[in-house]
JSON list of C-alpha atoms in Angstrom, two decimals:
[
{"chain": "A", "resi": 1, "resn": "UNK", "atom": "CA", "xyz": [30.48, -23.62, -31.79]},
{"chain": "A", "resi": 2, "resn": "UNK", "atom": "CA", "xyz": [27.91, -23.85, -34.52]},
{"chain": "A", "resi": 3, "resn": "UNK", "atom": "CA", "xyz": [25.23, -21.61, -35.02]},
{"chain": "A", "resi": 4, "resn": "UNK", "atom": "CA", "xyz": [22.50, -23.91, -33.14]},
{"chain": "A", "resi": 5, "resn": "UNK", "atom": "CA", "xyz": [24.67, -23.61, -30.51]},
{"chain": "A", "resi": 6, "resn": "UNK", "atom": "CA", "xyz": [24.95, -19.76, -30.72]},
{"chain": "A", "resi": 7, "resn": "UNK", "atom": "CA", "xyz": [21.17, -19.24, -31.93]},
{"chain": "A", "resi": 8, "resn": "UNK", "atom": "CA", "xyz": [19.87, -21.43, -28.02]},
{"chain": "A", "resi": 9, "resn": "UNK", "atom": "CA", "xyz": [22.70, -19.12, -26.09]},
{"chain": "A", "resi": 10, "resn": "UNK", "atom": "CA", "xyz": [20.96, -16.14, -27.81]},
{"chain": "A", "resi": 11, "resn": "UNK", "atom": "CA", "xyz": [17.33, -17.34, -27.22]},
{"chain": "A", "resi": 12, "resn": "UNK", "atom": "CA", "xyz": [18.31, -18.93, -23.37]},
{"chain": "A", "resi": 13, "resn": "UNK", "atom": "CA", "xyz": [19.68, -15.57, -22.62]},
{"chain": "A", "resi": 14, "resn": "UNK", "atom": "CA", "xyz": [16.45, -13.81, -23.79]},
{"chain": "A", "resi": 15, "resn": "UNK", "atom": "CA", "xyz": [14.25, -15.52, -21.88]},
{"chain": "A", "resi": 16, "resn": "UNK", "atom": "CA", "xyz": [16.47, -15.63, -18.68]},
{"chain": "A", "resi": 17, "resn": "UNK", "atom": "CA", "xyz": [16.05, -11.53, -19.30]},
{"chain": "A", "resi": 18, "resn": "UNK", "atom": "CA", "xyz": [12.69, -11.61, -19.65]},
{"chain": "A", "resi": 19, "resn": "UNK", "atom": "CA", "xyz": [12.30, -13.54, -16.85]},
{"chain": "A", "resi": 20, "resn": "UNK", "atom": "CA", "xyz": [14.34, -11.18, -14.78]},
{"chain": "A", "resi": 21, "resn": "UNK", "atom": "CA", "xyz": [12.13, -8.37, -15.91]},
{"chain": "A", "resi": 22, "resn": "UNK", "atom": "CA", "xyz": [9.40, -9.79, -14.54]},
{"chain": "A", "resi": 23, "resn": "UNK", "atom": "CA", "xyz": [10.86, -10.55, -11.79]},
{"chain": "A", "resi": 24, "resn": "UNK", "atom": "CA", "xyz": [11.25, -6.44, -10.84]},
{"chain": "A", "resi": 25, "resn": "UNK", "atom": "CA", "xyz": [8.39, -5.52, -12.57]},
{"chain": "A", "resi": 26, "resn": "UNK", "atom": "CA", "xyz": [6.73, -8.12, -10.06]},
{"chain": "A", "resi": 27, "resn": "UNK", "atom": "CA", "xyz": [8.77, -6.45, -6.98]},
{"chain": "A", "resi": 28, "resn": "UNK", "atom": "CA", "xyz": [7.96, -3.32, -7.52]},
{"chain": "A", "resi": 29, "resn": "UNK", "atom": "CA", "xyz": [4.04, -3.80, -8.12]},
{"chain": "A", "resi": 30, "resn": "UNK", "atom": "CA", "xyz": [4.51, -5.39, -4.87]},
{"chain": "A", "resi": 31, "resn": "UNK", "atom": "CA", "xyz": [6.25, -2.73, -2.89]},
{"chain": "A", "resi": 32, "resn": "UNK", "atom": "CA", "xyz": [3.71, -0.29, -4.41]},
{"chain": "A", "resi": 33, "resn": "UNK", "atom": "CA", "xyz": [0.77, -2.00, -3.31]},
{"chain": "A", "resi": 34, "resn": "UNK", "atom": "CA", "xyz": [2.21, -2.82, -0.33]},
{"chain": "A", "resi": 35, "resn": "UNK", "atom": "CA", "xyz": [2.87, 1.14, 0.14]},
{"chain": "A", "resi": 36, "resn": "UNK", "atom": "CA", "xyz": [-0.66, 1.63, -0.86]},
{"chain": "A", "resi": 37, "resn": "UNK", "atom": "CA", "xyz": [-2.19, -0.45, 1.68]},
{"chain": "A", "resi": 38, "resn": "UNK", "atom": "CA", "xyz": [-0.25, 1.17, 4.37]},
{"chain": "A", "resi": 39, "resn": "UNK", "atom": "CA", "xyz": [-0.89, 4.75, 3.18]},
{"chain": "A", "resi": 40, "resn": "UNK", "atom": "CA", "xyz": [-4.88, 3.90, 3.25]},
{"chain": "A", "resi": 41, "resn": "UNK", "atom": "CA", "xyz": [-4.25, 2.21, 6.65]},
{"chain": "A", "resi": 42, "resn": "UNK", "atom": "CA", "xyz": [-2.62, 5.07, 7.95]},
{"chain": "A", "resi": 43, "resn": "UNK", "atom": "CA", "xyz": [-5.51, 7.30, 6.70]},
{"chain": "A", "resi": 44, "resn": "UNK", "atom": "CA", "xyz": [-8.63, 5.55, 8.09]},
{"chain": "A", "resi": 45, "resn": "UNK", "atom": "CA", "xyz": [-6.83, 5.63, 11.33]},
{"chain": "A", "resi": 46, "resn": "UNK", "atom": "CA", "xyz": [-6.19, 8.89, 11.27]},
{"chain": "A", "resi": 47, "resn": "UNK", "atom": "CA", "xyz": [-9.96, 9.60, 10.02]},
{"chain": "A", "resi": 48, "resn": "UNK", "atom": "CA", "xyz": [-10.95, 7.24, 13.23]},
{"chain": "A", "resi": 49, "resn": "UNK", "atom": "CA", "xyz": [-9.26, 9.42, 15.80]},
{"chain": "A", "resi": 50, "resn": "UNK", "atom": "CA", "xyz": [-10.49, 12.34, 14.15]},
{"chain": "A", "resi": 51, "resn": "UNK", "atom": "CA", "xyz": [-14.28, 11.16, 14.67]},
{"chain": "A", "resi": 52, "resn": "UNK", "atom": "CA", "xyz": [-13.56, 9.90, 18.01]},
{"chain": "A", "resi": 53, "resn": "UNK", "atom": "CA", "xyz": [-12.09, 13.16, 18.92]},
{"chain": "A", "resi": 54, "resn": "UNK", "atom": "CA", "xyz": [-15.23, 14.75, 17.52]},
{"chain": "A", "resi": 55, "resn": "UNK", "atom": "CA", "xyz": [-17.67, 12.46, 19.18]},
{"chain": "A", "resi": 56, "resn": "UNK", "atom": "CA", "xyz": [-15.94, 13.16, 22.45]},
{"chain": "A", "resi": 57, "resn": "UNK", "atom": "CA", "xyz": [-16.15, 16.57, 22.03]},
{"chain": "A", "resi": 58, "resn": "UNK", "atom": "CA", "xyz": [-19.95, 16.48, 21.31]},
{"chain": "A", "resi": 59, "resn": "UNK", "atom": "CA", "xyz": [-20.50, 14.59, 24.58]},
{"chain": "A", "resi": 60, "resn": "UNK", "atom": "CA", "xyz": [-18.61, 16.95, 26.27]},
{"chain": "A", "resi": 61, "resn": "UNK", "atom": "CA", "xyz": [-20.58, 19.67, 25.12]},
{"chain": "A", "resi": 62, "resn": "UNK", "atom": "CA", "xyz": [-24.26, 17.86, 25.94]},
{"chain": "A", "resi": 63, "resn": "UNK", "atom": "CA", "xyz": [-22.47, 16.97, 29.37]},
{"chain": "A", "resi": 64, "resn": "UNK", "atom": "CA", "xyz": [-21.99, 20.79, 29.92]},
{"chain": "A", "resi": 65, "resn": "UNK", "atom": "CA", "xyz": [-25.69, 21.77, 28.82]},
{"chain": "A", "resi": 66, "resn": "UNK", "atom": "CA", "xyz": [-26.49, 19.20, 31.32]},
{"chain": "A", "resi": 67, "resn": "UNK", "atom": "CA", "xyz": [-24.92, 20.85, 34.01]},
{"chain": "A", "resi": 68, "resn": "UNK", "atom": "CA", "xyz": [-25.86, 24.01, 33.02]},
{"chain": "A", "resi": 69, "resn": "UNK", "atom": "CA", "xyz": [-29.73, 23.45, 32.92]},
{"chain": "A", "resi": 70, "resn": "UNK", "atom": "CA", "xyz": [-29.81, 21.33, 36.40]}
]
């Protein structure tokens, strides 16, 4: 081997690095966000039931006064 040889097997195996890098640098922004999204998901549904649960219990209530008053 000469040492053009040797210098593009030292600069191909850089950039096939590099490119792995990315590669699991890209993965892992995309399991992140992917964790994100579901942890906000999971969140505004729980905030939903909460206000539903709330809102029930408010018409409850007015039901009640309702009764009570007639």
């Amino acid at each position: 081997m000469n040492w053009v040889q040797i210098i593009i097997i030292i600069i191909s195996g850089a950039v096939l690095f590099s490119l792995l890098v990315a590669l699991i640098k890209g993965i892992y922004l995309s399991v992140r966000n992917v964790t994100r999204i579901f942890i906000l998901n999971g969140i505004k549904l729980c905030l939903k039931f909460i206000i539903l649960i709330i809102l029930e219990l408010d018409v409850h209530t007015v039901e009640r006064r309702n009764s009570i008053d007639v």
